């Protein structure tokens, strides 16, 4: 992490500009439990069309300036230039620095088919049918399907980076252009897909989690989302060697308001995955349960309004809840407050789902508040947490 340790510096008076880098504000940490200010600051920076924070704190007798972890930006040279420019402006005497920008910018290999989750919120559109494979692993099944169904737009979800790299390589070698790959938890991904657009969702040999069933891909919430994104007669297909997982899923899938299920044992598919080959060699049974959607669902709104009402920071810091709020489907924790003046400052929060909480800053300028670096993703947990947070901060 780039940082500079320094001493003997001039007074810091924001806003100022140096080498094209804008230093917009300097906010001081306010400990709302002890009701006193700490000698730690967050400095708001705009540079190269990006906004981020630097942390300024004591380091023994000296000061240390470094990138704030939550608002990290890439490439790292942007941060290094901001750190160097700040020290030049305050004419600090450098004790230690690892911000030399001589290390050439590492150009990321073009990963045309690897997409960030924001892409699915803001840009993704297709007139083609969508099919999704969850946890594609070696990618054998996904590659086969993509090659044989060129009119379908495939989305591959995986959380294991080497598997993703391997699939991207194969897409290039085999010249396959109808697959998008996302490194994202499949249990949350479906929230970003419009209703009634998906023909098939494949879940082949998911990790069985026999001892921790709450970590399984299948849950009531996952099935509801799958039914929403599937078009009528679209299917959610589980294939597993785990009898326990199979029974668990059949339990969840029976008694649904809509949807038809079909069960099979040792069914042959056109392509056999790496795991399937292994289990077949060991003589294990393979179980299939397919859920077929039967009705159209309402569309969702991905453009949620993440605005805040006016925030009276002076009043707020005296009454801020210091304990985390853990609800059934979301969490909120107010971590820290940084004040610029009585009407402006930063609030550091953790919000969203319990399994995938999100750290964010809320920037308040003359009582007007917004999420620093943009809004959270419109997941149902983030939306619920935001609405509650809005009430708390009012
Ligand atoms: C047992 S492997 C099966 C791989 C492949 N489907 C096959 O049949 O060979 C399970 C895969 O699911 C991935 N995975 C586990 N949990 C996931 C999640 N929540 N979202 C997306 N992928 C997940 C794992 O990284 C792993 O590659």
Tab-separated table of C-alpha atoms and ligand atoms in Angstrom:
chain	number	residue	atom	x	y	z
A	1	UNK	CA	0.000	0.000	0.000
A	2	UNK	CA	1.612	3.290	-1.040
A	3	UNK	CA	2.317	5.680	1.829
A	4	UNK	CA	4.587	8.504	2.900
A	5	UNK	CA	5.897	9.227	6.402
A	6	UNK	CA	6.838	12.873	6.891
A	7	UNK	CA	7.288	15.743	9.344
A	8	UNK	CA	7.867	19.517	9.423
A	9	UNK	CA	5.001	20.450	7.200
A	10	UNK	CA	2.954	23.567	6.642
A	11	UNK	CA	-0.663	24.014	7.764
A	12	UNK	CA	-3.135	22.087	5.651
A	13	UNK	CA	-5.785	24.404	4.245
A	14	UNK	CA	-8.260	22.705	1.879
A	15	UNK	CA	-9.417	23.093	-0.830
A	16	UNK	CA	-6.235	23.359	-2.883
A	17	UNK	CA	-4.802	22.117	-6.150
A	18	UNK	CA	-1.347	20.758	-6.894
A	19	UNK	CA	-0.102	19.192	-10.161
A	20	UNK	CA	-3.707	18.900	-11.371
A	21	UNK	CA	-4.764	16.970	-8.247
A	22	UNK	CA	-7.663	18.580	-6.320
A	23	UNK	CA	-7.692	18.250	-2.535
A	24	UNK	CA	-11.297	19.140	-1.708
A	25	UNK	CA	-11.635	18.741	2.047
A	26	UNK	CA	-9.958	17.509	5.190
A	27	UNK	CA	-12.280	15.782	7.656
A	28	UNK	CA	-11.248	14.950	11.227
A	29	UNK	CA	-12.269	11.762	12.990
A	30	UNK	CA	-14.882	12.269	15.685
A	31	UNK	CA	-15.208	9.515	18.233
A	32	UNK	CA	-18.938	9.484	18.896
A	33	UNK	CA	-18.626	7.033	21.774
A	34	UNK	CA	-16.121	9.130	23.726
A	35	UNK	CA	-17.405	12.373	22.142
A	36	UNK	CA	-13.940	13.594	21.299
A	37	UNK	CA	-11.925	14.281	18.194
A	38	UNK	CA	-9.039	12.035	17.168
A	39	UNK	CA	-5.898	12.957	15.276
A	40	UNK	CA	-6.901	11.012	12.186
A	41	UNK	CA	-8.120	12.728	9.037
A	42	UNK	CA	-9.674	11.765	5.700
A	43	UNK	CA	-8.664	13.974	2.805
A	44	UNK	CA	-11.034	14.110	-0.168
A	45	UNK	CA	-9.247	13.993	-3.542
A	46	UNK	CA	-10.395	14.339	-7.179
A	47	UNK	CA	-7.950	13.356	-9.904
A	48	UNK	CA	-8.221	11.793	-13.365
A	49	UNK	CA	-12.051	11.767	-13.114
A	50	UNK	CA	-11.938	9.674	-9.945
A	51	UNK	CA	-12.679	10.576	-6.349
A	52	UNK	CA	-11.039	8.882	-3.402
A	53	UNK	CA	-9.802	9.482	0.128
A	54	UNK	CA	-6.369	9.640	1.714
A	55	UNK	CA	-5.822	8.898	5.386
A	56	UNK	CA	-3.592	11.191	7.434
A	57	UNK	CA	-2.612	9.946	10.891
A	58	UNK	CA	0.140	10.077	13.490
A	59	UNK	CA	3.025	7.644	13.232
A	60	UNK	CA	5.133	7.988	16.362
A	61	UNK	CA	6.488	11.552	16.205
A	62	UNK	CA	5.749	11.866	12.471
A	63	UNK	CA	2.692	11.906	10.210
A	64	UNK	CA	1.713	9.158	7.766
A	65	UNK	CA	-0.289	9.777	4.585
A	66	UNK	CA	-1.730	6.755	2.779
A	67	UNK	CA	-4.575	5.608	0.538
A	68	UNK	CA	-7.881	4.897	2.255
A	69	UNK	CA	-8.665	1.189	1.786
A	70	UNK	CA	-12.402	1.513	1.154
A	71	UNK	CA	-12.112	4.074	-1.650
A	72	UNK	CA	-9.094	2.483	-3.370
A	73	UNK	CA	-8.794	3.318	-7.073
A	74	UNK	CA	-6.780	1.840	-9.928
A	75	UNK	CA	-4.213	2.231	-11.358
A	76	UNK	CA	-2.252	2.777	-8.185
A	77	UNK	CA	-0.173	5.509	-9.898
A	78	UNK	CA	-3.175	7.851	-9.442
A	79	UNK	CA	-2.925	7.465	-5.679
A	80	UNK	CA	0.857	7.775	-5.716
A	81	UNK	CA	0.646	11.053	-7.621
A	82	UNK	CA	-1.933	12.374	-5.159
A	83	UNK	CA	0.288	11.422	-2.193
A	84	UNK	CA	3.371	13.046	-3.763
A	85	UNK	CA	1.452	16.202	-4.711
A	86	UNK	CA	0.075	16.604	-1.204
A	87	UNK	CA	3.536	16.380	0.374
A	88	UNK	CA	4.925	18.857	-2.179
A	89	UNK	CA	2.145	21.330	-1.382
A	90	UNK	CA	2.624	21.195	2.414
A	91	UNK	CA	6.412	21.077	1.907
A	92	UNK	CA	6.745	18.068	4.184
A	93	UNK	CA	10.123	16.583	5.061
A	94	UNK	CA	9.954	12.960	3.822
A	95	UNK	CA	11.126	10.279	6.272
A	96	UNK	CA	9.898	7.285	4.232
A	97	UNK	CA	8.122	6.886	0.907
A	98	UNK	CA	7.198	4.027	-1.445
A	99	UNK	CA	5.392	6.246	-3.933
A	100	UNK	CA	7.977	6.398	-6.680
A	101	UNK	CA	5.969	6.144	-9.889
A	102	UNK	CA	8.838	4.727	-11.948
A	103	UNK	CA	7.275	1.276	-11.927
A	104	UNK	CA	5.627	1.238	-15.323
A	105	UNK	CA	1.873	0.930	-15.492
A	106	UNK	CA	0.988	-2.710	-15.811
A	107	UNK	CA	-1.395	-2.947	-18.714
A	108	UNK	CA	-4.194	-5.357	-17.880
A	109	UNK	CA	-4.627	-7.973	-20.578
A	110	UNK	CA	-7.855	-7.220	-22.374
A	111	UNK	CA	-10.558	-9.255	-20.811
A	112	UNK	CA	-13.397	-8.489	-23.124
A	113	UNK	CA	-15.706	-11.150	-21.808
A	114	UNK	CA	-14.982	-10.696	-18.111
A	115	UNK	CA	-17.489	-8.214	-16.696
A	116	UNK	CA	-17.858	-6.390	-13.397
A	117	UNK	CA	-21.202	-6.626	-11.652
A	118	UNK	CA	-21.865	-2.908	-12.352
A	119	UNK	CA	-22.002	-3.774	-16.042
A	120	UNK	CA	-25.106	-5.868	-15.433
A	121	UNK	CA	-26.747	-3.056	-13.459
A	122	UNK	CA	-25.991	-0.220	-15.868
A	123	UNK	CA	-25.287	-1.517	-19.364
A	124	UNK	CA	-26.187	-5.115	-20.066
A	125	UNK	CA	-28.861	-5.537	-22.711
A	126	UNK	CA	-29.529	-8.328	-25.144
A	127	UNK	CA	-32.303	-9.385	-27.462
A	128	UNK	CA	-31.032	-12.966	-27.296
A	129	UNK	CA	-32.228	-15.584	-24.852
A	130	UNK	CA	-29.997	-15.700	-21.758
A	131	UNK	CA	-28.719	-18.913	-20.178
A	132	UNK	CA	-26.737	-18.895	-16.942
A	133	UNK	CA	-24.300	-21.462	-15.567
A	134	UNK	CA	-23.566	-21.204	-11.854
A	135	UNK	CA	-20.152	-22.419	-10.662
A	136	UNK	CA	-18.867	-23.495	-14.085
A	137	UNK	CA	-15.570	-24.858	-12.670
A	138	UNK	CA	-13.474	-26.282	-15.529
A	139	UNK	CA	-16.021	-24.770	-17.972
A	140	UNK	CA	-16.477	-27.943	-19.995
A	141	UNK	CA	-20.280	-27.800	-19.935
A	142	UNK	CA	-20.464	-24.025	-20.516
A	143	UNK	CA	-18.082	-24.132	-23.491
A	144	UNK	CA	-20.024	-27.002	-25.039
A	145	UNK	CA	-23.354	-25.223	-24.645
A	146	UNK	CA	-22.010	-21.900	-25.954
A	147	UNK	CA	-20.506	-23.509	-29.045
A	148	UNK	CA	-23.671	-25.430	-29.850
A	149	UNK	CA	-26.096	-22.562	-29.197
A	150	UNK	CA	-24.623	-19.487	-30.891
A	151	UNK	CA	-27.959	-17.619	-30.668
A	152	UNK	CA	-27.984	-17.771	-26.885
A	153	UNK	CA	-26.159	-15.267	-24.662
A	154	UNK	CA	-24.490	-17.263	-21.888
A	155	UNK	CA	-23.450	-15.854	-18.525
A	156	UNK	CA	-20.972	-17.872	-16.472
A	157	UNK	CA	-20.775	-17.255	-12.729
A	158	UNK	CA	-17.778	-18.403	-10.739
A	159	UNK	CA	-15.976	-17.287	-7.592
A	160	UNK	CA	-12.781	-19.287	-8.166
A	161	UNK	CA	-10.333	-17.050	-10.057
A	162	UNK	CA	-8.170	-19.788	-11.693
A	163	UNK	CA	-11.347	-21.335	-13.178
A	164	UNK	CA	-12.299	-17.922	-14.589
A	165	UNK	CA	-8.834	-17.436	-16.122
A	166	UNK	CA	-9.002	-20.890	-17.666
A	167	UNK	CA	-12.414	-20.264	-19.190
A	168	UNK	CA	-11.360	-16.867	-20.610
A	169	UNK	CA	-8.393	-18.570	-22.246
A	170	UNK	CA	-10.616	-21.256	-23.781
A	171	UNK	CA	-13.096	-18.655	-25.090
A	172	UNK	CA	-10.220	-17.040	-26.963
A	173	UNK	CA	-8.699	-20.283	-28.247
A	174	UNK	CA	-12.052	-21.638	-29.419
A	175	UNK	CA	-13.203	-18.228	-30.706
A	176	UNK	CA	-16.419	-18.313	-28.685
A	177	UNK	CA	-18.062	-14.879	-28.417
A	178	UNK	CA	-21.413	-15.507	-26.715
A	179	UNK	CA	-20.241	-15.948	-23.100
A	180	UNK	CA	-19.918	-13.250	-20.447
A	181	UNK	CA	-18.095	-14.181	-17.265
A	182	UNK	CA	-18.670	-12.672	-13.825
A	183	UNK	CA	-16.773	-13.204	-10.615
A	184	UNK	CA	-19.731	-12.871	-8.280
A	185	UNK	CA	-21.667	-14.876	-5.751
A	186	UNK	CA	-24.440	-16.639	-7.657
A	187	UNK	CA	-26.781	-16.343	-4.677
A	188	UNK	CA	-26.896	-12.580	-5.209
A	189	UNK	CA	-26.338	-12.225	-8.937
A	190	UNK	CA	-29.855	-12.886	-10.174
A	191	UNK	CA	-31.061	-9.656	-8.568
A	192	UNK	CA	-29.485	-7.777	-11.483
A	193	UNK	CA	-31.209	-9.640	-14.296
A	194	UNK	CA	-34.505	-8.429	-15.702
A	195	UNK	CA	-37.551	-10.634	-15.279
A	196	UNK	CA	-38.596	-13.288	-17.834
A	197	UNK	CA	-35.346	-13.154	-19.854
A	198	UNK	CA	-33.627	-16.440	-19.023
A	199	UNK	CA	-34.177	-19.784	-20.759
A	200	UNK	CA	-32.011	-21.977	-18.546
A	201	UNK	CA	-30.048	-21.824	-15.310
A	202	UNK	CA	-27.580	-24.689	-14.821
A	203	UNK	CA	-26.327	-25.594	-11.353
A	204	UNK	CA	-24.122	-28.613	-11.902
A	205	UNK	CA	-22.384	-30.280	-8.981
A	206	UNK	CA	-22.543	-27.347	-6.568
A	207	UNK	CA	-20.487	-27.610	-3.376
A	208	UNK	CA	-22.841	-29.740	-1.194
A	209	UNK	CA	-22.119	-27.973	2.140
A	210	UNK	CA	-23.613	-30.903	4.020
A	211	UNK	CA	-22.456	-29.502	7.362
A	212	UNK	CA	-23.352	-25.853	6.588
A	213	UNK	CA	-26.556	-25.996	4.513
A	214	UNK	CA	-27.092	-22.213	4.846
A	215	UNK	CA	-24.115	-21.740	2.468
A	216	UNK	CA	-25.749	-23.687	-0.324
A	217	UNK	CA	-26.692	-21.980	-3.593
A	218	UNK	CA	-30.277	-23.191	-3.293
A	219	UNK	CA	-32.488	-21.408	-0.777
A	220	UNK	CA	-36.073	-20.098	-0.848
A	221	UNK	CA	-34.803	-16.650	-1.848
A	222	UNK	CA	-32.612	-18.084	-4.638
A	223	UNK	CA	-35.507	-20.122	-6.057
A	224	UNK	CA	-37.830	-17.078	-5.992
A	225	UNK	CA	-35.259	-15.025	-7.918
A	226	UNK	CA	-34.652	-17.872	-10.372
A	227	UNK	CA	-38.395	-18.141	-11.083
A	228	UNK	CA	-38.584	-14.378	-11.605
A	229	UNK	CA	-35.758	-14.257	-14.186
A	230	UNK	CA	-36.876	-17.427	-16.000
A	231	UNK	CA	-39.316	-16.983	-18.817
A	232	UNK	CA	-42.377	-19.249	-18.903
A	233	UNK	CA	-41.129	-22.787	-19.620
A	234	UNK	CA	-37.557	-21.739	-18.689
A	235	UNK	CA	-35.757	-24.188	-16.387
A	236	UNK	CA	-33.559	-24.217	-13.274
A	237	UNK	CA	-31.493	-27.410	-13.496
A	238	UNK	CA	-29.684	-29.013	-10.590
A	239	UNK	CA	-27.354	-31.976	-11.190
A	240	UNK	CA	-25.608	-33.412	-8.165
A	241	UNK	CA	-23.991	-36.537	-6.754
A	242	UNK	CA	-25.066	-35.572	-3.226
A	243	UNK	CA	-28.266	-37.285	-2.152
A	244	UNK	CA	-28.504	-34.862	0.784
A	245	UNK	CA	-28.321	-31.814	-1.487
A	246	UNK	CA	-30.831	-33.374	-3.851
A	247	UNK	CA	-33.330	-34.122	-1.055
A	248	UNK	CA	-32.841	-30.619	0.352
A	249	UNK	CA	-33.611	-29.040	-3.056
A	250	UNK	CA	-36.591	-31.282	-3.748
A	251	UNK	CA	-37.912	-30.184	-0.341
A	252	UNK	CA	-37.541	-26.523	-1.285
A	253	UNK	CA	-39.014	-26.998	-4.756
A	254	UNK	CA	-42.166	-28.874	-3.809
A	255	UNK	CA	-45.141	-26.788	-2.695
A	256	UNK	CA	-44.124	-23.712	-4.693
A	257	UNK	CA	-47.016	-21.545	-5.878
A	258	UNK	CA	-45.916	-21.950	-9.451
A	259	UNK	CA	-43.388	-24.165	-11.232
A	260	UNK	CA	-43.288	-27.815	-12.160
A	261	UNK	CA	-40.550	-30.208	-11.046
A	262	UNK	CA	-39.092	-33.242	-12.795
A	263	UNK	CA	-36.761	-35.721	-11.103
A	264	UNK	CA	-34.247	-38.081	-12.703
A	265	UNK	CA	-31.481	-40.454	-11.679
A	266	UNK	CA	-28.377	-41.246	-13.742
A	267	UNK	CA	-29.643	-39.303	-16.754
A	268	UNK	CA	-27.145	-38.993	-19.615
A	269	UNK	CA	-26.301	-35.486	-20.864
A	270	UNK	CA	-24.540	-34.622	-24.127
A	271	UNK	CA	-21.546	-33.404	-22.162
A	272	UNK	CA	-20.103	-34.685	-18.945
A	273	UNK	CA	-18.283	-32.292	-16.580
A	274	UNK	CA	-15.021	-33.011	-14.810
A	275	UNK	CA	-16.804	-33.723	-11.543
A	276	UNK	CA	-19.363	-35.907	-13.246
A	277	UNK	CA	-16.610	-38.081	-14.761
A	278	UNK	CA	-15.051	-38.477	-11.337
A	279	UNK	CA	-18.291	-39.530	-9.628
A	280	UNK	CA	-19.273	-41.867	-12.452
A	281	UNK	CA	-15.898	-43.634	-12.207
A	282	UNK	CA	-16.576	-44.147	-8.504
A	283	UNK	CA	-19.960	-45.672	-9.355
A	284	UNK	CA	-21.931	-42.920	-7.630
A	285	UNK	CA	-25.509	-42.039	-8.532
A	286	UNK	CA	-26.183	-38.712	-10.234
A	287	UNK	CA	-29.437	-36.930	-9.364
A	288	UNK	CA	-31.256	-34.311	-11.413
A	289	UNK	CA	-34.085	-32.054	-10.376
A	290	UNK	CA	-35.420	-29.571	-12.910
A	291	UNK	CA	-37.807	-26.757	-12.037
A	292	UNK	CA	-39.815	-25.328	-14.903
A	293	UNK	CA	-41.225	-21.789	-14.612
A	294	UNK	CA	-44.836	-21.449	-15.640
A	295	UNK	CA	-45.762	-17.781	-15.471
A	296	UNK	CA	-44.580	-14.271	-16.355
A	297	UNK	CA	-43.257	-12.154	-13.511
A	298	UNK	CA	-43.283	-8.411	-12.863
A	299	UNK	CA	-40.242	-6.461	-13.946
A	300	UNK	CA	-37.800	-5.045	-11.404
A	301	UNK	CA	-36.427	-1.547	-11.068
A	302	UNK	CA	-32.635	-1.467	-11.010
A	303	UNK	CA	-32.592	2.332	-10.786
A	304	UNK	CA	-33.308	2.645	-7.078
A	305	UNK	CA	-33.205	6.151	-5.572
A	306	UNK	CA	-30.303	6.158	-3.090
A	307	UNK	CA	-30.703	9.808	-2.059
A	308	UNK	CA	-30.721	11.158	1.514
A	309	UNK	CA	-32.728	13.873	3.242
A	310	UNK	CA	-30.824	16.830	4.722
A	311	UNK	CA	-28.467	15.717	7.480
A	312	UNK	CA	-27.832	17.821	10.571
A	313	UNK	CA	-24.365	16.511	11.358
A	314	UNK	CA	-23.934	18.512	14.567
A	315	UNK	CA	-27.076	16.987	16.081
A	316	UNK	CA	-26.430	13.586	14.596
A	317	UNK	CA	-23.016	12.974	16.160
A	318	UNK	CA	-24.553	13.382	19.615
A	319	UNK	CA	-27.215	10.718	19.008
A	320	UNK	CA	-25.596	8.340	16.604
A	321	UNK	CA	-26.287	4.627	17.316
A	322	UNK	CA	-22.970	2.994	18.104
A	323	UNK	CA	-24.192	-0.620	18.016
A	324	UNK	CA	-24.537	-2.604	14.782
A	325	UNK	CA	-28.085	-3.273	13.655
A	326	UNK	CA	-28.518	-6.865	12.476
A	327	UNK	CA	-31.897	-7.540	10.883
A	328	UNK	CA	-33.078	-10.719	9.192
A	329	UNK	CA	-32.158	-9.587	5.678
A	330	UNK	CA	-29.727	-6.692	6.117
A	331	UNK	CA	-27.172	-5.116	8.446
A	332	UNK	CA	-26.163	-1.532	9.245
A	333	UNK	CA	-23.199	-0.380	11.284
A	334	UNK	CA	-22.086	3.213	11.634
A	335	UNK	CA	-18.335	2.787	11.936
A	336	UNK	CA	-16.905	6.252	12.182
A	337	UNK	CA	-17.665	9.930	11.660
A	338	UNK	CA	-15.280	12.562	10.267
A	339	UNK	CA	-16.224	16.221	10.512
A	340	UNK	CA	-15.149	19.109	8.290
A	341	UNK	CA	-17.320	21.775	9.962
A	342	UNK	CA	-20.692	21.678	11.696
A	343	UNK	CA	-22.598	21.018	8.451
A	344	UNK	CA	-20.102	18.927	6.505
A	345	UNK	CA	-18.250	15.662	6.966
A	346	UNK	CA	-18.071	11.943	6.228
A	347	UNK	CA	-19.870	8.990	7.787
A	348	UNK	CA	-18.281	5.582	7.332
A	349	UNK	CA	-20.895	2.826	7.264
A	350	UNK	CA	-21.178	-0.914	6.676
A	351	UNK	CA	-24.481	-1.886	5.051
A	352	UNK	CA	-26.125	-4.620	3.030
A	353	UNK	CA	-26.336	-8.374	3.371
A	354	UNK	CA	-24.831	-10.192	6.337
A	355	UNK	CA	-22.759	-12.471	4.075
A	356	UNK	CA	-21.502	-9.729	1.818
A	357	UNK	CA	-21.491	-6.428	3.730
A	358	UNK	CA	-20.397	-3.292	1.934
A	359	UNK	CA	-18.208	-0.497	3.332
A	360	UNK	CA	-19.107	2.990	2.123
A	361	UNK	CA	-18.656	6.641	3.027
A	362	UNK	CA	-21.516	9.120	3.008
A	363	UNK	CA	-20.221	12.572	2.137
A	364	UNK	CA	-22.146	15.516	3.618
A	365	UNK	CA	-21.528	18.983	2.221
A	366	UNK	CA	-23.573	21.759	3.809
A	367	UNK	CA	-26.146	19.216	5.057
A	368	UNK	CA	-26.582	17.637	1.593
A	369	UNK	CA	-25.542	13.990	1.618
A	370	UNK	CA	-24.556	11.474	-1.042
A	371	UNK	CA	-22.616	8.212	-1.206
A	372	UNK	CA	-18.955	8.980	-1.871
A	373	UNK	CA	-17.787	7.272	-5.097
A	374	UNK	CA	-21.373	6.597	-6.139
A	375	UNK	CA	-24.369	4.612	-4.955
A	376	UNK	CA	-24.288	1.018	-3.694
A	377	UNK	CA	-25.509	-1.698	-6.045
A	378	UNK	CA	-29.309	-1.972	-5.921
A	379	UNK	CA	-29.421	-5.359	-4.181
A	380	UNK	CA	-32.487	-5.921	-2.029
A	381	UNK	CA	-30.288	-5.927	1.118
A	382	UNK	CA	-28.618	-2.630	0.157
A	383	UNK	CA	-31.979	-1.027	-0.657
A	384	UNK	CA	-33.475	-2.079	2.670
A	385	UNK	CA	-30.365	-0.979	4.592
A	386	UNK	CA	-30.325	2.362	2.785
A	387	UNK	CA	-33.970	3.091	3.585
A	388	UNK	CA	-33.358	2.383	7.284
A	389	UNK	CA	-30.126	4.367	7.285
A	390	UNK	CA	-31.945	7.319	5.749
A	391	UNK	CA	-34.340	7.260	8.712
A	392	UNK	CA	-31.502	6.994	11.251
A	393	UNK	CA	-29.567	9.901	9.749
A	394	UNK	CA	-32.565	12.175	9.335
B	1	LIG	C1	-17.806	-28.790	-7.264
B	1	LIG	S1	-17.452	-27.500	-8.413
B	1	LIG	C2	-18.348	-27.985	-9.867
B	1	LIG	C3	-17.814	-27.320	-11.097
B	1	LIG	C4	-18.556	-27.651	-12.411
B	1	LIG	N1	-19.931	-27.219	-12.401
B	1	LIG	C5	-18.463	-29.127	-12.737
B	1	LIG	O1	-19.514	-29.770	-12.747
B	1	LIG	O2	-17.355	-29.635	-12.958
B	1	LIG	C6	-18.412	-26.164	-7.771
B	1	LIG	C7	-18.010	-24.824	-8.338
B	1	LIG	O3	-18.913	-23.825	-7.880
B	1	LIG	C8	-18.193	-22.643	-7.561
B	1	LIG	N2	-18.988	-21.895	-6.559
B	1	LIG	C9	-19.176	-22.220	-5.263
B	1	LIG	N3	-19.989	-21.333	-4.658
B	1	LIG	C10	-20.333	-20.418	-5.607
B	1	LIG	C11	-21.144	-19.253	-5.595
B	1	LIG	N4	-21.764	-18.865	-4.474
B	1	LIG	N5	-21.267	-18.540	-6.744
B	1	LIG	C12	-20.627	-18.950	-7.877
B	1	LIG	N6	-19.852	-20.042	-7.949
B	1	LIG	C13	-19.708	-20.783	-6.826
B	1	LIG	C14	-16.873	-23.153	-7.030
B	1	LIG	O4	-15.843	-22.193	-7.132
B	1	LIG	C15	-16.622	-24.367	-7.916
B	1	LIG	O5	-15.865	-24.056	-9.053
